[in-house]
Amino acid sequence: MQKKSYFIIFLIFFMVIPCSARSNYIDFGVSLSSGFNVHTNGDLAKDNILYTDSSAAKILIGTSADVAFHLTEPVHIFAGADVFADFIFKDALYYHTIDYALYSGIKIFPGFNGLSFSIAYAFGNRSDFVNIDDEESTLKGSCMAKWGNGFRLSLEYDFLYDTDAALCPMVGFYYRCMPRGNNNYDNIFAAYVGLRF
């Protein structure tokens, strides 16, 4: 019975999805992003000494990948993954956070060429890597936040949406809200550039 189920899924997959890039049924997107992560009060990622130190270096970078299935012309369902990293360091001291999430939802094209907006359920976690040693506190090592169920909102523009181009540049913005347990939340705001194919 299990082999039969796999065979049916395999057959449907290859019947519905053509092998050409940028088909009428499916497309893929990859992007690079930058933005900022707003931690709630009480979260060590915000309350450590480097967070408010203006002389500390900060690198905010992320990446995303998704696949969209075209249900109808204005409505797509999609699934993807985000990684957003916040690196803060000064000399040998550092506090790095790497936030990662899987998401799935609906994307709607309201009829303004390649403009779309989406709402998605997100499931993710955050890993922290710390080396802080001063008079007030000593933190060393790594830890993981609790897994959280949140949401992701985005606004995106595909420049060549109405054409037959195999590669379409895109720009966008997303906001992702992720609970971290103990009434802590990460609010990630990011702008991105990428390609859809």
Rosetta silent file (secondary structure, phi, psi, omega in degrees, C-alpha in Angstrom):
SEQUENCE: MQKKSYFIIFLIFFMVIPCSARSNYIDFGVSLSSGFNVHTNGDLAKDNILYTDSSAAKILIGTSADVAFHLTEPVHIFAGADVFADFIFKDALYYHTIDYALYSGIKIFPGFNGLSFSIAYAFGNRSDFVNIDDEESTLKGSCMAKWGNGFRLSLEYDFLYDTDAALCPMVGFYYRCMPRGNNNYDNIFAAYVGLRF
SCORE:     score description
SCORE:     0.000 S_00000001
   1 L     0.000  -39.996 -178.720    0.000    0.000    0.000 S_00000001
   2 H   -66.712  -39.021  178.546    2.817    2.406    0.852 S_00000001
   3 H   -64.451  -38.156  179.470    4.567    1.808   -2.491 S_00000001
   4 H   -64.490  -40.439  178.531    1.310    2.495   -4.305 S_00000001
   5 H   -63.575  -45.037  177.717    0.910    5.831   -2.467 S_00000001
   6 H   -61.480  -41.028  179.904    4.446    6.898   -3.369 S_00000001
   7 H   -63.545  -42.206  179.591    3.865    5.941   -6.989 S_00000001
   8 H   -64.872  -43.681  178.082    0.638    7.991   -7.176 S_00000001
   9 H   -62.206  -44.727  178.775    2.339   11.041   -5.640 S_00000001
  10 H   -60.305  -44.801 -179.225    5.264   10.657   -8.039 S_00000001
  11 H   -65.075  -44.511  178.962    2.922   10.317  -11.028 S_00000001
  12 H   -63.146  -42.038 -179.992    0.832   13.360  -10.062 S_00000001
  13 H   -57.259  -45.803 -177.190    3.975   15.410   -9.513 S_00000001
  14 H   -82.958  -15.319  174.199    5.263   14.724  -13.018 S_00000001
  15 H   -82.250  -37.109 -174.609    1.872   15.077  -14.689 S_00000001
  16 H   -84.242  -35.268 -172.155    1.087   18.454  -13.124 S_00000001
  17 L  -104.294  114.489  177.348    4.509   20.080  -13.182 S_00000001
  18 L   -72.125  159.845 -175.695    6.202   20.598  -16.542 S_00000001
  19 L   -82.232  -10.804 -178.226    9.964   20.302  -16.715 S_00000001
  20 L   -77.651  149.618  177.214   10.535   23.782  -18.185 S_00000001
  21 L   -70.679  152.532  178.924   11.628   26.653  -15.968 S_00000001
  22 L    51.293   61.172 -179.284    9.068   29.347  -15.154 S_00000001
  23 L   -83.746  177.988  176.566    6.066   27.257  -16.036 S_00000001
  24 L   -80.124   -6.430 -173.359    2.410   28.200  -15.730 S_00000001
  25 L  -111.566  -27.035 -172.846    2.096   25.881  -12.721 S_00000001
  26 E  -151.555  147.429  168.905    5.122   26.429  -10.511 S_00000001
  27 E  -146.374  162.981 -177.629    7.990   28.840   -9.912 S_00000001
  28 E  -121.839  150.960  176.873   10.926   29.095   -7.540 S_00000001
  29 E  -137.732  142.722  174.037   12.459   32.092   -5.802 S_00000001
  30 E  -133.811  145.766 -177.625   15.753   32.773   -4.066 S_00000001
  31 E  -153.792  159.898  171.794   16.783   35.997   -2.372 S_00000001
  32 E  -115.341  142.693 -175.054   19.284   37.805   -0.159 S_00000001
  33 E  -137.275  163.816  170.750   18.053   40.144    2.536 S_00000001
  34 E  -148.467  154.505 -178.265   19.067   42.620    5.183 S_00000001
  35 E   177.654 -136.138  176.984   17.059   44.327    7.886 S_00000001
  36 E  -154.577  156.565 -179.010   16.817   44.187   11.633 S_00000001
  37 E  -116.623  119.405  179.295   15.531   41.963   14.401 S_00000001
  38 E   -98.412  110.081  177.814   13.605   43.586   17.259 S_00000001
  39 E   -88.977  150.594  177.375   13.870   41.440   20.387 S_00000001
  40 L   -79.703  158.817  177.338   11.509   41.943   23.321 S_00000001
  41 L   -60.599  140.226 -178.366   12.726   43.202   26.705 S_00000001
  42 L    98.324  -14.873  176.577   14.062   40.374   28.843 S_00000001
  43 L   -82.705  130.445 -179.112   15.606   38.532   25.912 S_00000001
  44 H   -59.619  -28.414  178.607   19.384   38.170   26.370 S_00000001
  45 H   -62.603  -23.852  177.771   19.848   38.997   22.693 S_00000001
  46 H  -100.935  -31.463 -172.550   18.640   42.517   23.561 S_00000001
  47 H   -88.822   -0.131  179.545   19.809   42.860   27.154 S_00000001
  48 L   -79.179  163.012 -173.078   23.502   42.053   26.603 S_00000001
  49 L   -66.980  -27.677 -177.325   26.098   44.846   26.699 S_00000001
  50 L   -74.730  -23.906 -175.119   26.938   44.645   22.979 S_00000001
  51 L   -61.753  -37.882 -178.789   23.352   45.320   21.860 S_00000001
  52 L  -103.020    3.138 -179.411   23.493   48.981   22.886 S_00000001
  53 L   -80.368  112.001 -176.814   27.244   49.507   22.345 S_00000001
  54 L   -69.105  -18.089  179.442   27.562   51.943   19.423 S_00000001
  55 L   -88.783   -6.165  178.204   31.187   50.935   18.838 S_00000001
  56 L   -77.554  141.643  177.908   30.293   47.262   18.289 S_00000001
  57 E   -80.487  146.690 -177.496   30.173   46.067   14.674 S_00000001
  58 E  -137.786  129.464  175.914   26.892   44.676   13.420 S_00000001
  59 E  -123.564  124.597  179.845   26.153   42.560   10.334 S_00000001
  60 E  -119.998  114.714 -175.856   22.537   41.752    9.447 S_00000001
  61 E  -146.819  148.103  179.641   22.094   39.324    6.578 S_00000001
  62 E  -150.038  172.007  176.387   19.577   36.735    5.491 S_00000001
  63 E  -148.669  152.764  179.182   18.503   34.452    2.711 S_00000001
  64 E  -141.167  154.469  172.134   15.239   32.883    1.592 S_00000001
  65 E  -145.516  140.943  179.399   14.075   30.249   -0.849 S_00000001
  66 E  -149.416  164.958  173.843   10.537   29.316   -1.813 S_00000001
  67 E  -130.043  134.073 -178.169    8.399   27.428   -4.277 S_00000001
  68 E  -119.168  133.414  177.483    5.005   28.728   -5.451 S_00000001
  69 E  -106.163  125.957 -174.178    2.204   26.655   -6.956 S_00000001
  70 E   -86.744  100.812  177.634   -0.158   28.610   -9.203 S_00000001
  71 L   -72.089  -50.519  175.789   -3.723   27.685   -8.274 S_00000001
  72 L  -139.998  179.609 -179.253   -5.242   30.433  -10.412 S_00000001
  73 L   -61.151  -45.026 -178.718   -3.860   33.554  -12.048 S_00000001
  74 L   -91.047  -10.320 -173.821   -4.200   35.811   -8.987 S_00000001
  75 E  -124.022  126.438  175.405   -3.727   33.215   -6.204 S_00000001
  76 E  -123.711  147.256  166.677   -0.671   31.073   -5.494 S_00000001
  77 E  -104.121  147.675 -175.189    0.128   28.826   -2.562 S_00000001
  78 E  -145.768  161.243  175.560    3.755   28.729   -1.534 S_00000001
  79 E  -144.103  147.043 -178.170    6.218   27.206    0.907 S_00000001
  80 E  -165.155 -170.707 -179.458    9.723   28.257    1.781 S_00000001
  81 E  -143.297  142.089  177.702   12.479   28.758    4.295 S_00000001
  82 E  -119.704  146.900  165.132   14.166   31.839    5.805 S_00000001
  83 E  -133.615  129.314  178.067   17.464   32.305    7.586 S_00000001
  84 E  -132.315  122.603 -176.285   18.233   35.666    9.197 S_00000001
  85 E  -113.946  139.293  179.398   21.521   36.255   11.038 S_00000001
  86 E  -124.931  101.331 -177.771   22.389   39.097   13.397 S_00000001
  87 E  -101.829  119.515  176.736   26.129   39.212   14.087 S_00000001
  88 E  -122.190  126.743 -178.683   27.279   41.673   16.793 S_00000001
  89 E  -150.887  153.166  176.538   30.936   41.733   17.784 S_00000001
  90 E  -152.514  116.170 -174.571   33.599   43.898   19.362 S_00000001
  91 L    55.135 -122.764 -179.252   37.172   42.664   19.686 S_00000001
  92 L   -91.881   -3.296 -178.723   36.890   39.101   21.066 S_00000001
  93 E   -90.334  144.316  177.529   33.360   39.608   22.403 S_00000001
  94 E  -156.903  156.726  170.023   30.315   38.653   20.362 S_00000001
  95 E  -143.137  104.267 -177.757   26.614   37.865   20.489 S_00000001
  96 E  -109.161  137.799  172.638   25.343   36.231   17.286 S_00000001
  97 E  -122.458  136.717  175.206   21.781   35.123   16.612 S_00000001
  98 E  -124.321  113.362 -176.010   20.751   32.916   13.699 S_00000001
  99 E  -104.016  133.340 -178.957   17.036   32.746   13.170 S_00000001
 100 E  -139.420  145.070 -176.695   15.551   30.122   10.854 S_00000001
 101 E  -153.123  150.832  169.063   11.996   29.276    9.896 S_00000001
 102 E  -106.380  144.194 -178.403    9.867   27.249    7.524 S_00000001
 103 E  -145.343  157.791  178.317    6.716   28.881    6.233 S_00000001
 104 E  -154.243  140.116 -178.200    3.710   28.192    4.030 S_00000001
 105 E  -173.682 -153.866 -176.173    0.807   30.357    2.943 S_00000001
 106 E  -120.047  136.241  175.432   -1.075   32.196    0.211 S_00000001
 107 E  -115.689  132.954 -176.962    0.257   34.808   -2.216 S_00000001
 108 E  -122.368  132.344  174.781   -2.193   37.114   -3.977 S_00000001
 109 L  -102.901  107.742 -174.811   -1.594   39.234   -7.083 S_00000001
 110 L   -76.698   -2.189  176.832   -4.171   42.080   -6.978 S_00000001
 111 L   109.720   10.921  177.684   -3.679   43.004  -10.644 S_00000001
 112 L  -103.007   70.010 -177.998   -0.884   45.587  -10.540 S_00000001
 113 L    54.385 -120.127 -175.215    1.560   43.765  -12.856 S_00000001
 114 L   -93.661   12.949 -179.969    4.007   41.809  -10.679 S_00000001
 115 E   -75.536  132.971  177.845    2.967   43.231   -7.296 S_00000001
 116 E  -142.323  157.905  170.502    1.929   40.605   -4.761 S_00000001
 117 E  -133.902  154.623 -176.096    1.345   40.290   -1.061 S_00000001
 118 E  -142.953  157.339  172.547    1.335   37.159    1.052 S_00000001
 119 E  -134.374  136.620 -174.803    0.481   35.824    4.455 S_00000001
 120 E  -144.870  150.498  168.999    2.018   32.630    5.791 S_00000001
 121 E   -80.739  136.339 -179.837    2.222   30.447    8.879 S_00000001
 122 E  -125.203  140.968  178.647    5.828   30.222   10.096 S_00000001
 123 E  -130.320  118.720 -175.064    7.490   27.612   12.310 S_00000001
 124 E  -159.531 -174.059 -175.017   11.018   28.299   13.477 S_00000001
 125 E  -147.735  172.477  176.146   13.762   28.622   16.027 S_00000001
 126 E  -139.041  134.476  174.819   16.743   30.787   16.928 S_00000001
 127 E  -110.522  134.585  179.468   20.272   29.778   17.882 S_00000001
 128 E  -113.459  138.581  176.992   22.466   32.148   19.891 S_00000001
 129 E  -125.009  121.293 -165.795   26.268   32.057   20.017 S_00000001
 130 E  -130.988  139.932  167.408   27.768   34.114   22.833 S_00000001
 131 E  -146.768   90.540  179.679   31.114   35.205   24.214 S_00000001
 132 E  -128.220  128.066 -178.796   30.643   38.084   26.671 S_00000001
 133 E  -144.391  104.116  176.176   32.875   38.589   29.694 S_00000001
 134 L  -144.551 -169.920 -176.979   32.782   41.833   31.673 S_00000001
 135 L   -64.848  -32.649 -174.632   32.168   43.082   35.223 S_00000001
 136 L   -83.147  -39.325 -175.327   28.383   42.696   34.928 S_00000001
 137 L  -154.275  154.841  173.533   28.028   39.303   33.278 S_00000001
 138 E  -127.531  116.990  178.649   29.842   36.345   31.816 S_00000001
 139 E  -130.048  126.272  179.373   28.124   34.471   29.003 S_00000001
 140 E  -143.094  144.487  175.566   29.861   31.861   26.886 S_00000001
 141 E   112.381 -153.104 -179.084   28.691   29.108   24.574 S_00000001
 142 E  -140.441  157.784  177.497   25.549   28.573   22.567 S_00000001
 143 E  -153.992  163.971  177.821   21.879   28.009   23.224 S_00000001
 144 E  -119.874  139.733  173.167   18.633   27.557   21.360 S_00000001
 145 L   -76.105  172.722  176.187   15.384   29.409   21.920 S_00000001
 146 L   -73.624  148.809  174.696   12.124   27.496   22.051 S_00000001
 147 L   -63.811  140.167 -176.783   10.514   26.550   18.760 S_00000001
 148 E  -129.352  152.463  174.464    7.790   29.017   17.916 S_00000001
 149 E  -108.166  116.024 -177.596    4.665   29.237   15.772 S_00000001
 150 E  -134.732 -153.466  178.902    4.343   32.652   14.184 S_00000001
 151 E  -143.428  162.372 -178.709    3.417   34.352   10.959 S_00000001
 152 E  -136.322  126.902  176.338    5.091   36.037    7.995 S_00000001
 153 E  -114.431  139.537  179.018    3.730   38.923    5.911 S_00000001
 154 E  -144.333  155.829  174.554    5.386   40.048    2.695 S_00000001
 155 E  -130.180  128.434 -171.669    5.060   42.501   -0.159 S_00000001
 156 E  -140.600  149.134  174.590    6.927   41.664   -3.375 S_00000001
 157 E  -129.142  120.927  175.029    7.335   42.970   -6.906 S_00000001
 158 E   -96.249  117.630 -172.708    8.397   40.713   -9.813 S_00000001
 159 L   -68.076  -32.994 -177.204    9.731   42.962  -12.581 S_00000001
 160 L  -114.778   36.373 -174.721    9.094   40.573  -15.492 S_00000001
 161 L   -58.121  -42.968 -175.710    5.971   38.881  -14.154 S_00000001
 162 L   -88.155   11.255 -178.892    3.898   39.254  -17.358 S_00000001
 163 L  -109.679  176.543  176.843    6.680   38.109  -19.700 S_00000001
 164 L   -95.693   14.979 -178.623    8.070   34.733  -20.750 S_00000001
 165 L   -60.037  139.222 -179.564   11.486   35.500  -19.266 S_00000001
 166 L   -73.677  -32.720  179.090   13.125   32.506  -17.602 S_00000001
 167 L  -120.123  126.685 -179.559   14.655   34.664  -14.838 S_00000001
 168 E  -120.534  117.204  175.060   12.684   37.483  -13.207 S_00000001
 169 E   -68.209  149.301 -179.760   14.356   39.895  -10.788 S_00000001
 170 E  -143.095  155.167  171.958   12.306   40.754   -7.726 S_00000001
 171 E  -131.732  154.992 -179.652   12.411   43.043   -4.712 S_00000001
 172 E  -168.245  178.118  178.930   10.385   42.754   -1.571 S_00000001
 173 E  -141.846  138.711  173.573    9.881   43.312    2.111 S_00000001
 174 E  -135.924  154.392  172.932    8.770   40.900    4.807 S_00000001
 175 E  -124.684  127.623  178.217    7.854   41.001    8.471 S_00000001
 176 E  -125.275  127.456  178.489    8.058   37.813   10.510 S_00000001
 177 E  -108.849  122.692 -177.292    6.809   37.527   14.103 S_00000001
 178 E  -129.326  116.950  173.768    8.145   34.548   16.054 S_00000001
 179 E   -68.418  142.355 -178.450    7.291   33.701   19.692 S_00000001
 180 E  -119.638   10.342 -177.790   10.299   32.517   21.703 S_00000001
 181 E    85.385  158.615  179.729    8.642   31.410   24.953 S_00000001
 182 L    54.247   37.726 -179.771    8.439   33.258   28.280 S_00000001
 183 L    60.143   27.105  174.720    6.569   36.126   26.574 S_00000001
 184 E  -102.933  144.554  179.529    9.544   36.862   24.319 S_00000001
 185 E  -136.615  147.797  166.898    9.143   37.558   20.599 S_00000001
 186 E  -107.259  129.470  176.422   11.435   38.182   17.673 S_00000001
 187 E  -115.923  107.488 -175.508   10.105   40.680   15.154 S_00000001
 188 E  -102.360  124.457  175.905   12.140   40.487   11.957 S_00000001
 189 E  -115.454  123.286 -176.161   11.845   43.246    9.359 S_00000001
 190 E  -143.602  141.148  170.787   13.792   42.602    6.156 S_00000001
 191 E  -105.529  145.358 -176.179   14.084   43.962    2.626 S_00000001
 192 E  -141.685  158.281  171.652   15.294   41.558   -0.050 S_00000001
 193 E  -128.680  148.512 -179.047   16.366   41.241   -3.678 S_00000001
 194 E  -171.968 -165.500 -179.295   16.332   38.028   -5.620 S_00000001
 195 E  -129.294  143.538  172.562   15.369   36.012   -8.662 S_00000001
 196 E  -118.065  134.088 -177.084   12.244   34.077   -9.547 S_00000001
 197 L  -144.476    0.000    0.000   12.536   31.297  -12.137 S_00000001
